[in-house]
């Protein structure tokens, strides 16, 4: 498959993840008294990955996330030569998704992106008021587990055809756990897209939502390679 087609698929997939996941939080989470709430937002993020995994998994692998690409590279599943272009396409897709969401959301009187716009944060900007340390640990561990699910579900020894379901439900579970702590990132592209439109504290705290997911993903790749080496021996 041509790299240009892979990058286009990653752009579209990450666009859908941000529009669908963050869109559910911005537009539907608390829609008056009958909003979808934390459970609905968690499910929405999982569904974006599940649907795109079936739609574009055979084209680009459906990473949709710089941390996933780095974790797959760390795990020996992805070429270093495609890492930069994939990350650029994912970030561009995330920004495009956030831009469309902004246009839609700003059509409501009184909308204020500065109020949060589904951005990730810690301290006073954590939904539950959790500290920077709590946020850092949460994002590292949740991304580590997400990559363990991805690497295991896509292993050639795993049951064929079920990986999108495991990965989508895994992301749903991660959101159920960590929305109160950081609003759940585990994805630097998702964090960057909405932070650009929030434009204040979200940008100043964005470093954590790049650093922690990348560290967690890279560690998962190393651990899973150890499992594979042990099995081969």
Coordinates of N, CA, C and O in Angstrom, one line a residue, residues 24-156:
X24 N -18.8 13.9 21.3 CA -19.8 13.3 22.2 C -19.7 14.1 23.6 O -20.7 14.3 24.2
X25 N -18.4 14.4 24.0 CA -18.2 15.1 25.3 C -18.7 16.6 25.2 O -19.4 17.0 26.1
X26 N -18.4 17.2 24.1 CA -18.8 18.6 24.0 C -20.3 18.8 23.7 O -20.9 19.7 24.3
X27 N -20.8 18.0 22.8 CA -22.2 18.2 22.3 C -23.3 17.4 23.1 O -24.4 17.9 23.2
X28 N -22.9 16.3 23.6 CA -23.9 15.3 24.1 C -23.8 14.9 25.6 O -24.7 14.4 26.2
X29 N -22.6 15.1 26.2 CA -22.4 14.6 27.5 C -23.4 15.1 28.6 O -23.9 14.3 29.3
X30 N -23.7 16.4 28.5 CA -24.7 16.9 29.5 C -25.9 17.5 28.9 O -26.6 18.3 29.6
X31 N -26.2 17.2 27.7 CA -27.3 17.8 27.0 C -28.6 17.7 27.8 O -28.9 16.6 28.3
X32 N -29.3 18.8 27.9 CA -29.9 19.1 29.2 C -30.7 17.9 29.8 O -31.7 17.5 29.3
X33 N -30.1 17.5 30.9 CA -30.7 16.5 31.8 C -30.8 15.1 31.2 O -31.0 14.1 31.9
X34 N -30.6 14.9 29.9 CA -30.6 13.6 29.3 C -29.3 13.3 28.6 O -29.3 12.5 27.6
X35 N -28.3 13.9 29.0 CA -27.0 13.7 28.3 C -26.5 12.3 28.5 O -26.9 11.5 29.3
X36 N -25.5 11.9 27.6 CA -25.0 10.6 27.6 C -24.0 10.3 28.8 O -23.7 9.2 29.1
X37 N -23.5 11.4 29.4 CA -22.6 11.2 30.6 C -21.3 10.5 30.3 O -20.9 10.3 29.2
X38 N -20.6 10.2 31.4 CA -19.3 9.6 31.4 C -19.3 8.2 30.6 O -18.5 7.9 29.8
X39 N -20.3 7.4 30.9 CA -20.4 6.1 30.2 C -20.6 6.3 28.7 O -20.0 5.6 27.9
X40 N -21.4 7.2 28.3 CA -21.6 7.5 26.8 C -20.4 8.0 26.1 O -20.1 7.6 25.0
X41 N -19.7 8.9 26.8 CA -18.5 9.5 26.2 C -17.4 8.4 26.1 O -16.7 8.3 25.0
X42 N -17.3 7.6 27.1 CA -16.3 6.4 27.1 C -16.6 5.5 25.9 O -15.7 5.1 25.2
X43 N -17.9 5.2 25.8 CA -18.3 4.3 24.7 C -18.1 4.9 23.3 O -17.7 4.2 22.4
X44 N -18.3 6.2 23.2 CA -18.1 6.9 21.9 C -16.7 6.8 21.5 O -16.4 6.6 20.3
X45 N -15.7 7.0 22.4 CA -14.3 6.9 22.0 C -14.0 5.5 21.6 O -13.3 5.3 20.6
X46 N -14.5 4.5 22.3 CA -14.3 3.1 21.9 C -14.9 2.8 20.6 O -14.2 2.1 19.7
X47 N -16.0 3.4 20.3 CA -16.7 3.1 19.0 C -16.0 3.7 17.8 O -16.0 3.2 16.7
X48 N -15.3 4.9 18.1 CA -14.6 5.5 16.9 C -13.4 4.6 16.5 O -13.2 4.4 15.3
X49 N -12.8 4.0 17.5 CA -11.6 3.1 17.2 C -12.1 1.8 16.6 O -11.5 1.3 15.6
X50 N -13.2 1.3 17.1 CA -13.7 0.0 16.6 C -14.1 0.2 15.2 O -13.8 -0.7 14.3
X51 N -14.9 1.2 14.9 CA -15.4 1.4 13.5 C -14.3 1.7 12.5 O -14.3 1.1 11.4
X52 N -13.3 2.5 12.9 CA -12.2 2.8 12.0 C -11.3 1.5 11.9 O -10.7 1.4 10.8
X53 N -11.1 0.7 12.9 CA -10.3 -0.5 12.8 C -10.8 -1.4 11.7 O -10.1 -1.9 10.9
X54 N -12.1 -1.5 11.6 CA -12.7 -2.3 10.5 C -12.7 -1.6 9.2 O -12.5 -2.3 8.2
X55 N -12.8 -0.3 9.2 CA -12.8 0.5 8.0 C -11.4 0.7 7.3 O -11.3 0.6 6.1
X56 N -10.4 1.0 8.1 CA -9.1 1.3 7.6 C -8.0 0.5 8.1 O -6.8 0.7 7.7
X57 N -8.3 -0.5 9.0 CA -7.2 -1.3 9.5 C -6.4 -2.0 8.4 O -5.2 -2.1 8.6
X58 N -7.0 -2.4 7.4 CA -6.3 -3.1 6.3 C -5.6 -2.1 5.4 O -4.8 -2.6 4.5
X59 N -5.7 -0.8 5.6 CA -5.0 0.2 4.8 C -3.8 0.7 5.5 O -2.7 0.6 5.0
X60 N -4.0 1.2 6.7 CA -2.9 1.8 7.5 C -2.5 1.1 8.8 O -1.6 1.5 9.4
X61 N -3.4 0.1 9.2 CA -3.2 -0.5 10.5 C -4.0 0.2 11.6 O -4.1 -0.2 12.7
X62 N -4.6 1.4 11.2 CA -5.5 2.1 12.1 C -4.8 2.4 13.4 O -5.3 2.0 14.5
X63 N -3.8 3.2 13.4 CA -3.1 3.6 14.6 C -3.9 4.8 15.3 O -4.2 4.7 16.5
X64 N -4.2 5.8 14.5 CA -4.9 7.0 15.0 C -4.3 7.7 16.2 O -5.0 8.5 16.8
X65 N -3.1 7.5 16.4 CA -2.5 8.0 17.7 C -1.0 7.9 17.7 O -0.4 6.8 17.4
X66 N -0.3 9.0 17.9 CA 1.2 8.9 17.8 C 1.8 7.9 18.8 O 2.8 7.3 18.5
X67 N 1.1 7.8 20.0 CA 1.6 6.9 21.0 C 1.5 5.4 20.5 O 2.4 4.6 20.8
X68 N 0.4 5.1 19.8 CA 0.2 3.8 19.2 C 1.3 3.5 18.2 O 1.9 2.4 18.2
X69 N 1.6 4.4 17.3 CA 2.6 4.2 16.3 C 4.0 4.0 17.0 O 4.7 3.1 16.6
X70 N 4.3 4.8 18.0 CA 5.5 4.6 18.7 C 5.6 3.3 19.5 O 6.6 2.6 19.5
X71 N 4.5 2.9 20.1 CA 4.4 1.6 20.8 C 4.6 0.4 19.8 O 5.3 -0.5 20.1
X72 N 4.0 0.5 18.6 CA 4.2 -0.5 17.7 C 5.6 -0.6 17.1 O 6.2 -1.6 16.9
X73 N 6.2 0.6 17.0 CA 7.6 0.7 16.6 C 8.5 0.0 17.7 O 9.4 -0.8 17.4
X74 N 8.2 0.4 18.9 CA 9.0 -0.1 20.0 C 8.8 -1.6 20.1 O 9.7 -2.4 20.5
X75 N 7.7 -2.1 19.7 CA 7.4 -3.5 19.8 C 7.8 -4.3 18.5 O 7.5 -5.5 18.4
X76 N 8.5 -3.6 17.6 CA 9.0 -4.3 16.4 C 7.9 -4.5 15.4 O 8.2 -5.3 14.5
X77 N 6.8 -3.8 15.4 CA 5.7 -4.0 14.5 C 5.6 -2.9 13.4 O 4.7 -3.0 12.6
X78 N 6.4 -1.9 13.5 CA 6.2 -0.7 12.7 C 7.6 -0.1 12.3 O 8.5 -0.1 13.1
X79 N 7.6 0.3 11.1 CA 8.9 0.8 10.5 C 9.2 2.2 11.0 O 8.3 3.1 11.0
X80 N 10.4 2.5 11.4 CA 10.9 3.8 11.9 C 10.7 4.8 10.8 O 10.5 6.0 11.1
X81 N 10.9 4.4 9.6 CA 10.8 5.3 8.4 C 9.5 5.9 8.2 O 9.3 7.0 7.6
X82 N 8.4 5.3 8.7 CA 7.0 5.8 8.5 C 6.5 6.5 9.8 O 5.4 7.0 9.8
X83 N 7.3 6.5 10.8 CA 6.9 7.0 12.1 C 6.6 8.5 12.0 O 5.5 8.9 12.5
X84 N 7.5 9.3 11.5 CA 7.2 10.7 11.4 C 6.0 11.1 10.6 O 5.2 11.9 11.0
X85 N 5.9 10.6 9.3 CA 4.7 10.9 8.5 C 3.4 10.4 9.2 O 2.4 11.1 9.1
X86 N 3.4 9.3 9.8 CA 2.2 8.8 10.5 C 1.8 9.8 11.6 O 0.6 10.2 11.7
X87 N 2.8 10.2 12.4 CA 2.4 11.2 13.5 C 1.9 12.5 13.0 O 0.9 13.1 13.5
X88 N 2.5 13.0 11.9 CA 2.1 14.2 11.3 C 0.7 14.1 10.8 O -0.2 15.0 11.0
X89 N 0.3 13.0 10.1 CA -1.0 12.8 9.6 C -2.0 12.7 10.7 O -3.2 13.2 10.6
X90 N -1.7 12.0 11.8 CA -2.6 11.9 12.9 C -2.8 13.2 13.6 O -4.0 13.5 13.9
X91 N -1.8 14.0 13.8 CA -2.0 15.3 14.4 C -2.8 16.2 13.5 O -3.7 16.9 14.0
X92 N -2.6 16.2 12.2 CA -3.4 17.0 11.3 C -4.8 16.5 11.3 O -5.8 17.4 11.3
X93 N -5.1 15.2 11.4 CA -6.4 14.7 11.5 C -7.1 15.1 12.7 O -8.3 15.5 12.7
X94 N -6.4 15.1 13.8 CA -6.9 15.5 15.1 C -7.3 17.0 15.1 O -8.4 17.4 15.6
X95 N -6.5 17.8 14.5 CA -6.8 19.2 14.4 C -8.0 19.5 13.5 O -8.9 20.3 13.9
X96 N -8.1 18.8 12.4 CA -9.2 18.9 11.5 C -10.5 18.5 12.2 O -11.6 19.1 12.1
X97 N -10.5 17.4 13.0 CA -11.7 17.0 13.7 C -12.1 18.0 14.7 O -13.3 18.3 14.9
X98 N -11.1 18.6 15.4 CA -11.4 19.6 16.4 C -12.0 20.9 15.8 O -12.9 21.5 16.3
X99 N -11.5 21.2 14.6 CA -12.0 22.3 13.8 C -13.4 22.2 13.4 O -14.2 23.1 13.6
X100 N -13.8 21.0 12.9 CA -15.2 20.8 12.5 C -16.1 20.8 13.8 O -17.2 21.4 13.8
X101 N -15.6 20.2 14.9 CA -16.3 20.2 16.1 C -16.5 21.7 16.6 O -17.6 22.0 17.1
X102 N -15.5 22.5 16.5 CA -15.6 23.9 16.9 C -16.7 24.6 16.1 O -17.5 25.4 16.7
X103 N -16.7 24.4 14.8 CA -17.7 25.1 13.9 C -19.1 24.7 14.4 O -20.0 25.5 14.5
X104 N -19.3 23.4 14.6 CA -20.6 22.9 15.0 C -21.0 23.5 16.4 O -22.1 24.0 16.6
X105 N -20.1 23.3 17.4 CA -20.4 23.7 18.7 C -20.6 25.2 18.8 O -21.5 25.7 19.6
X106 N -19.9 26.0 18.0 CA -20.0 27.5 18.1 C -21.3 27.9 17.5 O -21.7 29.1 17.6
X107 N -22.1 27.0 16.9 CA -23.4 27.4 16.4 C -24.5 27.5 17.5 O -25.6 27.9 17.3
X108 N -24.1 27.2 18.7 CA -25.0 27.3 19.9 C -24.7 28.6 20.6 O -23.5 28.9 20.9
X109 N -25.7 29.4 20.9 CA -25.5 30.6 21.7 C -24.8 30.4 23.0 O -25.2 29.5 23.7
X110 N -23.9 31.2 23.3 CA -23.2 31.1 24.6 C -22.0 30.1 24.6 O -21.4 29.9 25.7
X111 N -21.8 29.4 23.5 CA -20.7 28.5 23.5 C -19.3 29.2 23.8 O -19.1 30.2 23.3
X112 N -18.5 28.5 24.6 CA -17.2 29.1 25.0 C -16.2 28.0 25.0 O -16.1 27.2 25.9
X113 N -15.3 27.9 24.0 CA -14.2 26.9 23.9 C -13.3 27.0 25.1 O -12.7 26.0 25.5
X114 N -13.1 28.2 25.6 CA -12.3 28.4 26.8 C -12.7 27.7 28.0 O -11.9 27.5 28.9
X115 N -14.0 27.2 28.0 CA -14.5 26.5 29.2 C -13.9 25.1 29.3 O -14.0 24.5 30.3
X116 N -13.3 24.6 28.2 CA -12.7 23.3 28.3 C -12.6 22.6 26.9 O -11.5 22.1 26.6
X117 N -13.7 22.5 26.2 CA -13.7 22.0 24.9 C -13.1 20.5 24.9 O -12.3 20.2 24.0
X118 N -13.4 19.8 25.9 CA -13.0 18.4 26.0 C -11.5 18.2 26.1 O -10.9 17.2 25.8
X119 N -10.8 19.3 26.6 CA -9.4 19.2 26.7 C -8.9 18.4 27.9 O -9.7 18.2 28.8
X120 N -7.7 18.0 27.8 CA -7.1 17.2 28.9 C -6.3 18.1 29.9 O -5.7 19.1 29.4
X121 N -6.4 17.8 31.2 CA -5.7 18.7 32.1 C -5.5 18.0 33.4 O -6.0 16.9 33.7
X122 N -4.8 18.7 34.3 CA -4.5 18.2 35.6 C -4.6 19.4 36.6 O -4.8 20.5 36.2
X123 N -4.5 19.1 37.9 CA -4.7 20.1 38.9 C -6.1 20.7 38.8 O -7.1 20.0 38.8
X124 N -6.2 22.0 38.8 CA -7.5 22.7 38.7 C -8.2 22.4 37.4 O -9.5 22.6 37.3
X125 N -7.5 21.9 36.4 CA -8.2 21.5 35.1 C -8.5 20.1 35.0 O -8.9 19.6 33.9
X126 N -8.2 19.3 36.0 CA -8.7 17.9 36.0 C -10.1 17.9 36.4 O -10.5 18.6 37.3
X127 N -11.0 17.0 35.7 CA -12.4 17.0 36.1 C -12.6 16.7 37.6 O -13.5 17.2 38.2
X128 N -11.7 15.9 38.2 CA -11.9 15.5 39.6 C -10.9 16.2 40.5 O -10.7 15.9 41.7
X129 N -10.1 17.2 39.9 CA -9.1 17.9 40.7 C -7.9 17.1 41.1 O -7.2 17.4 42.1
X130 N -7.5 16.2 40.2 CA -6.3 15.3 40.5 C -5.0 16.0 40.2 O -4.9 16.9 39.2
X131 N -4.0 15.7 40.9 CA -2.7 16.4 40.8 C -2.0 16.0 39.5 O -2.3 15.0 38.8
X132 N -0.9 16.7 39.2 CA 0.0 16.4 38.1 C 0.5 15.0 38.2 O 0.6 14.3 37.1
X133 N 1.0 14.6 39.3 CA 1.6 13.3 39.5 C 0.5 12.2 39.2 O 0.8 11.2 38.5
X134 N -0.7 12.4 39.7 CA -1.8 11.4 39.5 C -2.1 11.4 38.0 O -2.3 10.3 37.4
X135 N -2.1 12.5 37.3 CA -2.3 12.6 35.9 C -1.2 11.9 35.1 O -1.5 11.1 34.2
X136 N 0.0 12.1 35.5 CA 1.1 11.5 34.8 C 1.1 10.0 34.9 O 1.3 9.3 33.9
X137 N 0.9 9.5 36.1 CA 0.8 8.0 36.4 C -0.3 7.4 35.6 O -0.2 6.4 35.0
X138 N -1.5 8.1 35.6 CA -2.7 7.6 35.0 C -2.4 7.5 33.5 O -2.7 6.4 32.9
X139 N -1.9 8.5 32.8 CA -1.7 8.5 31.4 C -0.6 7.5 31.0 O -0.7 6.8 30.0
X140 N 0.5 7.3 31.8 CA 1.5 6.3 31.5 C 0.9 4.9 31.5 O 1.0 4.1 30.6
X141 N 0.2 4.6 32.6 CA -0.3 3.3 32.9 C -1.4 2.9 31.9 O -1.5 1.8 31.3
X142 N -2.3 3.9 31.7 CA -3.5 3.6 30.8 C -3.0 3.4 29.3 O -3.5 2.5 28.6
X143 N -2.0 4.2 28.9 CA -1.4 4.0 27.6 C -0.7 2.7 27.5 O -0.7 2.0 26.4
X144 N 0.1 2.4 28.5 CA 0.8 1.1 28.6 C -0.2 -0.1 28.4 O 0.0 -1.0 27.5
X145 N -1.3 -0.1 29.1 CA -2.3 -1.1 29.0 C -3.0 -1.1 27.6 O -3.3 -2.2 27.1
X146 N -3.2 0.1 27.1 CA -3.8 0.1 25.7 C -2.9 -0.5 24.7 O -3.4 -1.3 23.9
X147 N -1.6 -0.3 24.8 CA -0.7 -0.9 23.8 C -0.6 -2.4 24.1 O -0.4 -3.1 23.1
X148 N -0.6 -2.8 25.3 CA -0.6 -4.3 25.6 C -1.8 -4.9 24.9 O -1.7 -6.0 24.3
X149 N -3.0 -4.3 25.0 CA -4.2 -4.8 24.4 C -4.0 -4.9 22.8 O -4.3 -5.9 22.2
X150 N -3.5 -3.8 22.3 CA -3.3 -3.7 20.8 C -2.3 -4.7 20.3 O -2.6 -5.5 19.4
X151 N -1.2 -4.8 21.0 CA -0.1 -5.8 20.6 C -0.6 -7.2 20.7 O -0.3 -8.0 19.9
X152 N -1.3 -7.5 21.8 CA -1.8 -8.8 22.0 C -2.9 -9.2 21.1 O -2.9 -10.3 20.5
X153 N -3.8 -8.3 20.9 CA -5.0 -8.6 20.0 C -4.6 -8.7 18.5 O -5.3 -9.4 17.8
X154 N -3.5 -8.1 18.1 CA -3.1 -8.1 16.7 C -1.9 -9.1 16.5 O -1.4 -9.2 15.4
X155 N -1.6 -9.8 17.6 CA -0.5 -10.9 17.5 C -1.1 -11.9 16.5 O -2.2 -12.3 16.5
X156 N -0.2 -12.5 15.7 CA -0.6 -13.5 14.7 C -1.1 -14.7 15.4 O -1.8 -15.5 14.7

